[in-house]
Coordinates of C-alpha atoms in Angstrom, one line a residue:
M10 CA -13.5 -18.3 7.5
V11 CA -10.4 -16.1 6.7
A12 CA -10.8 -14.5 3.3
N13 CA -8.0 -12.9 1.3
T14 CA -10.4 -10.5 -0.4
G15 CA -10.8 -6.7 -0.4
T16 CA -14.6 -6.8 -0.5
G17 CA -16.7 -4.9 1.9
A18 CA -17.8 -6.4 5.2
P19 CA -21.4 -7.1 6.1
A20 CA -22.7 -4.5 8.4
P21 CA -22.4 -5.6 12.0
T22 CA -25.7 -5.9 13.8
R23 CA -26.3 -2.9 16.1
P24 CA -29.4 -1.0 17.2
R25 CA -30.1 1.8 14.8
H26 CA -30.5 5.4 15.8
P27 CA -33.6 6.8 14.3
H28 CA -32.2 10.3 14.0
R29 CA -29.3 9.3 11.8
R30 CA -31.3 6.8 9.7
Q31 CA -33.8 9.6 9.1
H32 CA -30.9 11.7 7.6
H33 CA -29.9 8.8 5.4
R34 CA -33.3 8.7 4.0
Q35 CA -33.6 12.5 3.6
H36 CA -30.3 12.7 1.8
H37 CA -31.5 10.9 -1.2
G38 CA -33.2 13.0 -3.9
Q39 CA -32.1 16.4 -2.5
H40 CA -30.0 19.0 -4.2
R41 CA -26.3 18.4 -3.9
R42 CA -23.5 20.9 -4.2
R43 CA -20.2 19.8 -5.5
L44 CA -16.6 20.7 -4.6
A45 CA -15.0 21.8 -7.9
G46 CA -12.8 19.1 -9.3
V47 CA -13.7 16.5 -6.6
T48 CA -16.1 13.7 -7.3
L49 CA -18.7 13.5 -4.6
A50 CA -21.0 10.6 -4.0
V51 CA -23.7 11.6 -1.6
A52 CA -26.8 13.8 -1.7
A53 CA -27.3 16.9 0.3
V54 CA -27.9 17.0 4.0
A55 CA -31.3 17.8 5.5
L56 CA -30.9 20.5 8.1
A57 CA -34.3 20.2 9.8
S58 CA -35.0 18.1 12.8
T59 CA -31.5 18.0 14.1
A60 CA -31.9 18.6 17.8
C61 CA -29.9 15.9 19.6
A62 CA -29.9 15.4 23.3
S63 CA -26.2 14.7 23.5
R64 CA -25.2 17.9 21.8
E65 CA -25.1 20.9 24.2
T66 CA -24.4 23.7 21.8
S67 CA -24.8 24.6 18.1
R68 CA -22.6 27.2 16.7
G69 CA -22.2 28.9 13.4
V70 CA -18.9 29.2 11.6
A71 CA -17.0 32.5 11.1
D72 CA -16.8 34.2 7.7
G73 CA -13.6 33.9 5.8
D74 CA -11.4 30.8 5.5
L75 CA -12.6 27.6 7.0
A76 CA -10.3 25.4 9.1
I77 CA -9.9 21.7 9.7
G78 CA -8.4 21.1 13.1
V79 CA -6.0 18.2 13.5
G80 CA -5.4 17.1 17.1
V81 CA -2.6 14.5 17.2
P82 CA 0.8 14.0 19.0
L83 CA 3.4 16.1 17.3
S84 CA 6.0 15.6 20.0
G85 CA 6.9 12.7 22.2
P86 CA 7.0 9.0 21.3
Y87 CA 4.0 9.1 18.8
A88 CA 5.1 12.2 16.9
R89 CA 5.8 10.3 13.7
A90 CA 2.3 9.0 13.5
G91 CA 0.8 12.4 14.4
R92 CA 2.9 14.2 11.8
E93 CA 1.8 11.7 9.1
T94 CA -1.9 12.6 9.9
V95 CA -1.2 16.3 9.5
N96 CA 0.6 15.7 6.2
A97 CA -2.2 13.6 4.8
V98 CA -4.9 16.1 5.8
K99 CA -2.8 18.9 4.2
I100 CA -2.7 17.1 0.9
A101 CA -6.5 16.7 0.9
V102 CA -7.0 20.3 1.8
D103 CA -4.5 21.5 -0.8
E104 CA -6.4 19.6 -3.5
I105 CA -9.7 21.2 -2.5
N106 CA -8.2 24.7 -2.4
Q107 CA -6.6 24.2 -5.9
A108 CA -10.0 23.2 -7.1
G109 CA -11.6 26.4 -5.8
G110 CA -12.4 25.5 -2.2
I111 CA -15.9 25.2 -0.8
D112 CA -18.2 27.7 -2.4
G113 CA -15.2 29.9 -2.9
R114 CA -14.0 29.7 0.7
K115 CA -10.5 28.4 1.1
L116 CA -9.5 25.9 3.8
K117 CA -6.6 25.8 6.2
V118 CA -5.3 23.2 8.6
I119 CA -4.8 24.1 12.3
E120 CA -2.5 21.7 14.1
G121 CA -2.8 20.9 17.8
D122 CA 0.0 18.9 19.5
D123 CA -1.7 16.7 22.2
Q124 CA 1.7 15.0 23.0
G125 CA -0.2 11.8 23.4
E126 CA -1.3 13.0 26.8
P127 CA -5.0 13.2 27.9
Q128 CA -4.8 16.6 29.6
T129 CA -2.9 18.2 26.8
G130 CA -5.4 16.7 24.4
Q131 CA -8.2 18.4 26.3
S132 CA -6.4 21.7 26.1
V133 CA -6.0 21.2 22.3
A134 CA -9.7 20.4 22.0
Q135 CA -10.7 23.5 23.9
K136 CA -8.5 25.7 21.6
L137 CA -10.0 24.2 18.5
C138 CA -13.5 24.6 20.0
D139 CA -12.8 28.3 20.7
D140 CA -11.8 29.0 17.1
D141 CA -14.9 29.8 15.1
S142 CA -13.2 29.0 11.8
V143 CA -12.9 25.3 12.8
V144 CA -15.6 23.3 11.2
A145 CA -14.4 19.7 12.1
V146 CA -11.5 18.0 13.8
I147 CA -9.5 15.0 12.6
G148 CA -8.0 13.1 15.6
H149 CA -6.8 12.1 18.0
Y150 CA -4.4 9.2 17.7
N151 CA -4.3 7.6 21.1
S152 CA -7.6 6.3 22.4
G153 CA -6.7 7.6 25.9
V154 CA -6.6 11.1 24.4
T155 CA -9.5 10.8 22.0
I156 CA -12.0 9.8 24.7
P157 CA -11.6 12.8 27.0
A158 CA -11.1 15.2 24.1
S159 CA -14.4 14.1 22.6
D160 CA -16.3 15.4 25.6
I161 CA -14.8 18.9 24.9
Y162 CA -15.8 18.7 21.3
R163 CA -19.3 17.6 22.2
R164 CA -19.8 20.6 24.3
C165 CA -19.0 23.0 21.4
G166 CA -20.7 20.9 18.8
L167 CA -17.6 20.1 16.7
A168 CA -17.5 17.0 14.6
Q169 CA -14.6 14.7 15.5
V170 CA -13.4 12.1 13.1
S171 CA -10.8 9.7 14.4
P172 CA -9.0 7.7 11.8
L173 CA -7.4 5.2 14.2
S174 CA -8.4 5.4 17.9
S175 CA -9.7 1.8 18.4
N176 CA -10.9 1.5 22.0
P177 CA -14.7 0.7 21.8
E178 CA -15.4 3.5 24.3
V179 CA -14.5 6.1 21.7
T180 CA -17.9 5.5 20.1
T181 CA -20.0 3.7 22.7
R182 CA -20.8 6.7 25.0
G183 CA -23.7 8.0 23.0
L184 CA -22.0 11.1 21.5
E185 CA -23.5 12.3 18.3
N186 CA -20.4 14.2 17.2
I187 CA -17.7 11.5 17.1
F188 CA -16.9 9.2 14.2
R189 CA -14.3 6.5 13.6
I190 CA -12.9 5.3 10.3
G191 CA -10.8 2.2 11.4
A192 CA -11.8 -1.0 13.1
R193 CA -12.3 -1.2 16.8
D194 CA -10.3 -3.2 19.4
D195 CA -13.2 -5.6 19.6
Y196 CA -12.6 -6.3 16.0
M197 CA -8.8 -6.3 16.1
G198 CA -8.2 -8.6 19.1
P199 CA -10.8 -11.2 18.1
A200 CA -9.6 -11.2 14.5
L201 CA -6.0 -12.0 15.5
A202 CA -7.2 -14.7 17.9
T203 CA -9.3 -16.2 15.1
Y204 CA -6.4 -16.2 12.7
L205 CA -4.0 -17.9 15.2
A206 CA -6.6 -20.6 16.0
A207 CA -7.6 -21.2 12.4
Q208 CA -4.3 -20.7 10.5
T209 CA -1.5 -21.8 12.8
D210 CA -0.7 -24.5 15.3
L211 CA 0.3 -22.1 18.0
T212 CA -1.8 -22.6 21.1
K213 CA 0.3 -21.5 24.2
I214 CA -0.3 -17.8 24.4
G215 CA 1.1 -15.1 26.8
T216 CA -0.3 -11.6 26.9
I217 CA 1.3 -8.2 27.9
D218 CA -0.3 -4.8 28.0
D219 CA 1.2 -1.4 28.4
Q220 CA -1.5 -0.3 31.0
S221 CA -2.9 2.3 28.5
S222 CA -6.6 2.4 27.6
Y223 CA -5.7 1.1 24.2
G224 CA -3.4 -1.7 25.4
V225 CA -5.6 -3.0 28.2
G226 CA -8.7 -3.0 26.0
L227 CA -7.0 -4.7 23.1
V228 CA -5.6 -7.5 25.3
D229 CA -9.0 -8.0 26.9
Q230 CA -10.7 -8.4 23.6
F231 CA -8.0 -10.8 22.3
T232 CA -8.1 -12.9 25.4
G233 CA -11.9 -13.4 25.4
K234 CA -11.9 -14.7 21.8
A235 CA -8.6 -16.7 22.2
E236 CA -10.1 -18.7 25.1
A237 CA -13.3 -19.2 23.3
A238 CA -11.3 -20.5 20.3
G239 CA -9.5 -23.1 22.5
L240 CA -6.2 -21.2 22.8
D241 CA -4.4 -21.5 26.2
I242 CA -3.5 -18.2 27.9
V243 CA -0.5 -19.4 29.9
K244 CA 0.3 -16.0 31.6
S245 CA -0.7 -12.3 31.5
A246 CA 1.5 -9.4 32.5
A247 CA 1.9 -5.7 32.1
I248 CA 4.7 -3.3 31.4
K249 CA 5.1 0.5 31.7
A250 CA 5.1 2.1 28.3
G251 CA 8.4 3.7 27.5
D252 CA 10.5 1.6 29.9
K253 CA 13.7 0.3 28.4
D254 CA 14.2 -3.0 30.2
F255 CA 11.4 -5.6 30.0
R256 CA 13.6 -8.7 30.7
A257 CA 12.3 -9.3 34.2
V258 CA 8.7 -9.5 32.9
L259 CA 9.7 -11.6 29.9
G260 CA 11.7 -14.0 32.1
S261 CA 8.6 -14.7 34.1
F262 CA 6.8 -16.4 31.2
P263 CA 6.9 -20.2 31.1
D264 CA 9.1 -21.9 28.5
E265 CA 6.1 -23.4 26.8
T266 CA 4.9 -19.9 25.6
Q267 CA 4.7 -19.8 21.8
V268 CA 3.2 -16.4 21.2
I269 CA 3.2 -13.1 23.2
Y270 CA 0.2 -11.0 22.3
F271 CA 1.1 -7.4 23.1
G272 CA -1.3 -4.5 23.6
G273 CA 0.8 -1.4 23.1
Y274 CA 2.8 0.6 20.6
P275 CA 5.7 -0.2 18.2
A276 CA 8.8 1.0 20.0
D277 CA 8.0 -1.0 23.1
A278 CA 7.0 -4.0 20.9
A279 CA 10.4 -3.9 19.1
L280 CA 12.2 -4.0 22.5
L281 CA 10.0 -6.8 23.8
A282 CA 10.9 -8.9 20.7
Q283 CA 14.6 -8.2 21.1
Q284 CA 14.7 -8.8 24.8
A285 CA 12.7 -12.0 24.6
R286 CA 15.6 -13.5 22.7
E287 CA 18.0 -12.3 25.4
V288 CA 16.1 -14.1 28.2
G289 CA 15.9 -17.3 26.1
L290 CA 12.2 -17.0 25.3
D291 CA 11.5 -18.4 21.8
V292 CA 8.2 -16.7 21.0
L293 CA 6.3 -15.1 18.1
L294 CA 5.2 -11.5 18.8
A295 CA 1.7 -10.6 17.9
G296 CA -0.4 -7.5 18.4
G297 CA -2.9 -4.9 17.2
D298 CA -2.9 -1.9 14.8
G299 CA -0.5 0.0 17.1
L300 CA 2.2 -2.2 15.7
Y301 CA 1.5 -1.3 12.1
D302 CA 4.1 1.3 12.1
P303 CA 7.7 1.7 10.7
D304 CA 9.0 1.9 14.2
L305 CA 8.3 -1.8 14.8
L306 CA 10.6 -2.7 11.9
K307 CA 13.5 -1.1 13.9
G308 CA 13.4 -4.3 15.9
G309 CA 15.3 -6.0 12.9
D310 CA 15.5 -9.8 12.9
A311 CA 13.7 -10.1 16.2
V312 CA 10.4 -8.8 14.8
E313 CA 10.5 -11.0 11.7
G314 CA 7.3 -13.1 11.6
T315 CA 5.4 -10.8 13.9
L316 CA 1.6 -11.0 13.3
L317 CA -0.5 -7.9 13.6
T318 CA -3.8 -6.4 12.7
A319 CA -4.5 -3.2 10.9
S320 CA -7.4 -1.0 9.7
A321 CA -5.9 -0.5 6.2
G322 CA -4.5 -2.9 3.6
N323 CA -1.9 -2.5 1.0
P324 CA -2.6 0.5 -1.2
T325 CA -4.1 -0.3 -4.6
A326 CA -3.1 1.3 -7.9
D327 CA -6.0 3.7 -7.5
A328 CA -4.2 5.3 -4.6
Q329 CA -1.0 6.1 -6.6
A330 CA -1.8 9.8 -6.9
F331 CA -2.0 10.2 -3.1
L332 CA 1.2 8.2 -2.7
D333 CA 3.0 10.3 -5.3
A334 CA 1.9 13.5 -3.7
Y335 CA 2.9 12.3 -0.2
R336 CA 6.3 11.1 -1.3
A337 CA 7.0 14.4 -3.2
S338 CA 6.4 16.5 -0.1
Y339 CA 7.0 14.3 2.9
G340 CA 8.7 11.0 2.0
Q341 CA 7.3 7.5 2.3
P342 CA 4.0 7.3 4.2
S343 CA 3.2 4.4 6.5
G344 CA 0.2 2.1 5.7
Y345 CA -2.1 4.5 7.6
G346 CA -1.3 7.6 5.5
L347 CA -3.9 6.7 3.0
L348 CA -6.6 6.0 5.7
E349 CA -5.9 9.5 7.2
Y350 CA -6.1 11.0 3.7
N351 CA -9.5 9.3 3.2
A352 CA -10.7 10.7 6.6
A353 CA -9.9 14.2 5.4
R354 CA -11.6 13.8 2.1
L355 CA -14.6 12.3 3.8
V356 CA -14.9 15.5 6.0
L357 CA -14.5 17.7 2.9
Q358 CA -17.1 15.8 1.0
A359 CA -19.5 16.3 3.9
L360 CA -18.7 20.0 4.0
G361 CA -19.6 20.3 0.4
D362 CA -23.0 19.0 1.1
V363 CA -23.9 21.5 3.8
D364 CA -26.1 24.3 2.6
D365 CA -26.1 26.4 5.8
L366 CA -22.7 26.0 7.4
S367 CA -22.8 25.4 11.1
R368 CA -21.1 22.9 13.3
E369 CA -24.4 21.1 13.9
A370 CA -25.0 20.8 10.2
V371 CA -21.5 19.4 9.6
V372 CA -22.1 16.7 12.3
D373 CA -25.3 15.7 10.5
A374 CA -23.6 15.7 7.1
I375 CA -20.8 13.4 8.3
S376 CA -23.3 11.1 10.0
A377 CA -25.1 10.6 6.7
V378 CA -22.1 10.5 4.4
S379 CA -21.3 7.7 2.0
Y380 CA -17.7 8.1 1.0
Q381 CA -15.8 6.0 -1.5
P382 CA -12.2 5.5 -0.5
V383 CA -9.7 6.5 -3.2
E384 CA -8.3 3.0 -3.3
G385 CA -11.7 1.4 -3.9
G386 CA -13.5 -1.2 -1.8
A387 CA -16.6 -0.7 0.2
P388 CA -17.8 2.9 1.0
I389 CA -17.3 4.4 4.5
E390 CA -20.7 4.8 6.1
F391 CA -21.3 5.3 9.8
D392 CA -23.7 3.4 12.0
D393 CA -25.7 5.0 14.8
Q394 CA -22.7 4.9 17.1
G395 CA -20.4 6.6 14.6
D396 CA -18.4 3.5 13.6
N397 CA -17.6 2.6 10.0
E398 CA -20.1 -0.1 9.1
N399 CA -17.7 -1.5 6.5
A400 CA -14.5 -1.6 8.6
Q401 CA -12.4 -4.7 7.9
V402 CA -9.4 -6.1 9.7
H403 CA -6.2 -6.7 7.7
I404 CA -3.7 -9.3 9.0
F405 CA 0.0 -8.6 8.3
T406 CA 3.2 -10.4 9.1
V407 CA 6.7 -8.9 9.1
K408 CA 8.6 -10.4 6.2
D409 CA 12.1 -9.4 5.1
G410 CA 11.8 -6.1 7.0
S411 CA 8.5 -5.1 5.5
F412 CA 4.8 -5.5 6.3
D413 CA 3.3 -8.3 4.2
E414 CA -0.5 -8.6 4.1
V415 CA -1.7 -12.2 4.5
A416 CA -5.4 -12.0 5.0
V417 CA -8.5 -9.8 5.4
L418 CA -11.2 -10.6 7.9
N419 CA -14.7 -9.3 7.8
P420 CA -16.7 -9.0 11.1
D421 CA -18.7 -12.1 10.4
D422 CA -15.4 -14.0 10.4
F423 CA -14.7 -13.4 14.1
R424 CA -17.8 -12.1 15.9

């Protein structure tokens, strides 16, 4: 059933990792430090019994200022999204510093431009690993960058918190040091298929992916659920991300096609919608969280009605302080700015609970954290793979040039 509620999702059933669950139990009833001026919601981290087979090194943290690394694309086609992540993290860090830091130690943000490229992302990861002031990393943006970078962070024991990378392989490779805030592709794709089948009479579906890890995985997840729900996949095709002329591909879809589900990013999606009209294809565009971006709206009338999924809903009144702070310094954030801000606050909350600061202790603290998002709703808590147990999928449509939230799906709605 599709529910228009903001309540927390039931935890998906997954095998539990005894190590992390032990930490959950050990947290309760122990002494907890607090970051001045910041309300924290979890108990202290137990530092004993933390040897983990998947972690190769455990390192301390240098004296002096602490650093949060942010590995994201700051140049290239995804630069807007990456810059927004940096801005949101800086706001959270500034708040902590204004409140006295962590045990009197100030924090700084170290930016790393991965350009949305896997090899560059690995270079960024190695630089952050080699900097002993870095206690945790927020990033990366593209799943195809996050996955190889996570192997670098694992080797140096750094905690990596990805707000948005949604390919399931981000968290299914048994790495203790990686965590994800948003919903996975195997939530996003099935959720949109469920919505189409239950809430519309659109049954003739075409799919296009951009050949990226994100796009291929998302379309695969959508297709499996769509076929199970009785939708008809009339054709599947691929494009090359960044190309400017998709008319030959679009012209190959049969006239009966009613929806094109796209696994890719917003600039390409906007072009697809515009060029579909040019080849006489009357279709509704649909896609995943990659389309929840202001760049999609540049498609104008052609993207009106587009259906898409996202890991974040409309901000509530409780998020006003963040929105005001962001607008004052950087302009209007996208719908993901708040989620990235929450990711940073979650890391800072965990840091405040570590008694003996080391990278290993930070990983353990994040694994056991229970963080209350500033906008309310269910807390962010991680399962044994590092996924947010309470992640929801928000369904949006484009209406009058803006994103309009139409539904919220919990995992039990589509799994």
